mmCIF file of C-alpha atoms in Angstrom:
data_model
loop_
_atom_site.group_PDB
_atom_site.id
_atom_site.type_symbol
_atom_site.label_atom_id
_atom_site.label_comp_id
_atom_site.label_asym_id
_atom_site.label_seq_id
_atom_site.Cartn_x
_atom_site.Cartn_y
_atom_site.Cartn_z
ATOM 1 C CA GLN S 303 -12.666 -35.866 -41.555
ATOM 2 C CA VAL S 304 -14.299 -34.051 -38.680
ATOM 3 C CA GLN S 305 -16.493 -35.760 -36.090
ATOM 4 C CA LEU S 306 -18.964 -33.881 -33.919
ATOM 5 C CA VAL S 307 -20.558 -35.325 -30.791
ATOM 6 C CA GLU S 308 -23.232 -33.443 -28.882
ATOM 7 C CA SER S 309 -24.088 -33.947 -25.224
ATOM 8 C CA GLY S 310 -25.968 -32.232 -22.428
ATOM 9 C CA GLY S 311 -29.551 -32.612 -23.544
ATOM 10 C CA GLY S 312 -32.290 -33.792 -21.241
ATOM 11 C CA LEU S 313 -35.710 -33.218 -19.736
ATOM 12 C CA VAL S 314 -36.194 -29.932 -17.898
ATOM 13 C CA GLN S 315 -39.038 -27.724 -16.757
ATOM 14 C CA ALA S 316 -39.888 -24.393 -18.326
ATOM 15 C CA GLY S 317 -37.601 -21.707 -16.939
ATOM 16 C CA ASP S 318 -34.706 -24.088 -16.317
ATOM 17 C CA SER S 319 -31.285 -24.027 -17.959
ATOM 18 C CA LEU S 320 -29.184 -26.509 -19.896
ATOM 19 C CA ARG S 321 -25.729 -26.358 -21.393
ATOM 20 C CA LEU S 322 -25.105 -28.329 -24.538
ATOM 21 C CA SER S 323 -21.605 -29.310 -25.552
ATOM 22 C CA CYS S 324 -20.215 -30.300 -28.924
ATOM 23 C CA ALA S 325 -16.909 -32.151 -28.892
ATOM 24 C CA VAL S 326 -14.981 -31.889 -32.135
ATOM 25 C CA SER S 327 -12.362 -34.417 -33.193
ATOM 26 C CA GLY S 328 -10.383 -35.243 -36.298
ATOM 27 C CA ARG S 329 -9.174 -31.717 -36.962
ATOM 28 C CA PRO S 330 -8.586 -28.642 -34.780
ATOM 29 C CA LEU S 331 -11.722 -26.774 -33.877
ATOM 30 C CA ARG S 332 -10.007 -23.459 -34.630
ATOM 31 C CA ASN S 333 -10.285 -24.205 -38.350
ATOM 32 C CA TYR S 334 -14.081 -24.177 -38.334
ATOM 33 C CA PHE S 335 -17.045 -21.911 -38.039
ATOM 34 C CA MET S 336 -19.650 -23.561 -35.852
ATOM 35 C CA GLY S 337 -23.407 -23.589 -35.669
ATOM 36 C CA TRP S 338 -26.226 -24.977 -33.588
ATOM 37 C CA PHE S 339 -29.493 -26.000 -35.218
ATOM 38 C CA ARG S 340 -32.609 -27.657 -33.859
ATOM 39 C CA GLN S 341 -35.394 -29.742 -35.290
ATOM 40 C CA ALA S 342 -38.741 -30.407 -33.682
ATOM 41 C CA PRO S 343 -41.023 -33.252 -34.844
ATOM 42 C CA GLY S 344 -42.703 -32.425 -38.122
ATOM 43 C CA LYS S 345 -40.684 -29.247 -38.612
ATOM 44 C CA GLU S 346 -37.688 -28.267 -40.682
ATOM 45 C CA ARG S 347 -34.244 -27.930 -39.190
ATOM 46 C CA GLU S 348 -33.963 -24.427 -37.737
ATOM 47 C CA PHE S 349 -30.919 -22.226 -37.186
ATOM 48 C CA VAL S 350 -30.255 -21.364 -33.537
ATOM 49 C CA ALA S 351 -26.799 -19.812 -33.267
ATOM 50 C CA ALA S 352 -23.456 -19.527 -35.029
ATOM 51 C CA ILE S 353 -19.960 -18.470 -34.063
ATOM 52 C CA SER S 354 -16.951 -17.648 -36.199
ATOM 53 C CA SER S 355 -13.632 -19.432 -35.824
ATOM 54 C CA SER S 356 -12.227 -16.602 -33.705
ATOM 55 C CA GLY S 357 -15.392 -16.224 -31.675
ATOM 56 C CA LEU S 358 -15.646 -12.547 -32.613
ATOM 57 C CA SER S 359 -18.734 -12.945 -34.798
ATOM 58 C CA ILE S 360 -21.859 -14.457 -33.249
ATOM 59 C CA GLU S 361 -25.393 -14.699 -34.587
ATOM 60 C CA TYR S 362 -28.670 -15.894 -33.063
ATOM 61 C CA VAL S 363 -32.162 -16.521 -34.273
ATOM 62 C CA ASP S 364 -34.482 -13.898 -32.806
ATOM 63 C CA ALA S 365 -36.403 -16.489 -30.771
ATOM 64 C CA VAL S 366 -33.389 -17.213 -28.537
ATOM 65 C CA LYS S 367 -31.702 -13.811 -28.287
ATOM 66 C CA GLY S 368 -31.119 -12.868 -24.661
ATOM 67 C CA ARG S 369 -31.669 -16.458 -23.467
ATOM 68 C CA PHE S 370 -29.089 -18.567 -25.291
ATOM 69 C CA ALA S 371 -25.343 -18.052 -25.594
ATOM 70 C CA ILE S 372 -22.956 -19.807 -27.960
ATOM 71 C CA SER S 373 -19.277 -20.040 -27.087
ATOM 72 C CA ARG S 374 -16.213 -22.015 -28.036
ATOM 73 C CA ASP S 375 -13.042 -23.247 -26.398
ATOM 74 C CA ASN S 376 -10.608 -23.991 -29.197
ATOM 75 C CA ALA S 377 -8.084 -25.421 -26.737
ATOM 76 C CA LYS S 378 -10.648 -28.014 -25.643
ATOM 77 C CA ASN S 379 -12.050 -28.507 -29.142
ATOM 78 C CA THR S 380 -15.521 -27.896 -27.754
ATOM 79 C CA VAL S 381 -18.401 -25.621 -28.605
ATOM 80 C CA TYR S 382 -21.141 -24.809 -26.109
ATOM 81 C CA LEU S 383 -24.718 -23.633 -26.176
ATOM 82 C CA GLN S 384 -25.888 -22.236 -22.849
ATOM 83 C CA MET S 385 -29.682 -22.222 -22.812
ATOM 84 C CA ASN S 386 -31.463 -20.256 -20.096
ATOM 85 C CA SER S 387 -35.138 -19.578 -19.429
ATOM 86 C CA LEU S 388 -36.120 -22.545 -21.530
ATOM 87 C CA LYS S 389 -39.605 -22.627 -23.017
ATOM 88 C CA PRO S 390 -41.684 -25.567 -24.240
ATOM 89 C CA GLU S 391 -41.199 -24.303 -27.802
ATOM 90 C CA ASP S 392 -37.433 -24.806 -27.405
ATOM 91 C CA ALA S 393 -37.954 -28.566 -27.266
ATOM 92 C CA ALA S 394 -36.219 -30.262 -30.181
ATOM 93 C CA VAL S 395 -33.243 -32.318 -31.198
ATOM 94 C CA TYR S 396 -30.252 -29.978 -31.165
ATOM 95 C CA TYR S 397 -27.500 -30.453 -33.709
ATOM 96 C CA CYS S 398 -23.968 -29.131 -33.787
ATOM 97 C CA SER S 399 -22.491 -28.288 -37.177
ATOM 98 C CA ALA S 400 -19.180 -27.129 -38.654
ATOM 99 C CA SER S 401 -18.274 -25.170 -41.746
ATOM 100 C CA ASP S 402 -14.984 -24.472 -43.475
ATOM 101 C CA LYS S 403 -16.129 -20.939 -44.275
ATOM 102 C CA TRP S 404 -17.993 -18.095 -42.597
ATOM 103 C CA TYR S 405 -20.941 -17.047 -44.689
ATOM 104 C CA SER S 406 -21.796 -13.607 -43.378
ATOM 105 C CA GLU S 407 -25.074 -13.462 -45.319
ATOM 106 C CA THR S 408 -26.269 -17.072 -45.098
ATOM 107 C CA TYR S 409 -24.831 -18.481 -41.873
ATOM 108 C CA TYR S 410 -28.394 -19.539 -40.952
ATOM 109 C CA SER S 411 -28.689 -22.036 -43.803
ATOM 110 C CA PRO S 412 -28.024 -25.713 -43.010
ATOM 111 C CA ALA S 413 -26.629 -26.056 -46.529
ATOM 112 C CA ARG S 414 -23.646 -23.906 -45.521
ATOM 113 C CA TYR S 415 -22.383 -26.475 -43.037
ATOM 114 C CA ASP S 416 -20.226 -29.419 -44.017
ATOM 115 C CA TYR S 417 -20.278 -31.590 -40.888
ATOM 116 C CA TRP S 418 -23.023 -32.563 -38.462
ATOM 117 C CA GLY S 419 -23.362 -34.371 -35.178
ATOM 118 C CA GLN S 420 -26.036 -36.935 -34.359
ATOM 119 C CA GLY S 421 -27.988 -34.560 -32.147
ATOM 120 C CA THR S 422 -29.058 -34.398 -28.529
ATOM 121 C CA GLN S 423 -32.673 -34.289 -27.363
ATOM 122 C CA VAL S 424 -33.958 -31.351 -25.346
ATOM 123 C CA THR S 425 -37.393 -31.710 -23.797
ATOM 124 C CA VAL S 426 -39.046 -28.861 -21.912
ATOM 125 C CA SER S 427 -42.151 -29.493 -19.828
ATOM 126 C CA SER S 428 -44.598 -26.703 -19.064
#
């Protein structure tokens, strides 16, 4: 069984940066494809970014391209989401997720991920 624990959320002003971390335990991170999703109140869970097990394939939702960067350190069993130039519309609970497979066509679907963390709150004031 894989456990995911997110950290790094908080309250920031528009234009600020945050780095979220996702610590993976139970099994080696290198076995998994990883994703970040977010969910704002009253909205569905939304794909943010994904990274393959090797780190060679990376995908982002258009809304965060050029501002966010996903990365992984398999030796530390940790995945990161660097968020720059934050906007009020980025405010949400951010979730880390893991999948046994890389779905090149549907990596953006929450249904493709087998394991989830509890989430970390990101609040952005204008």
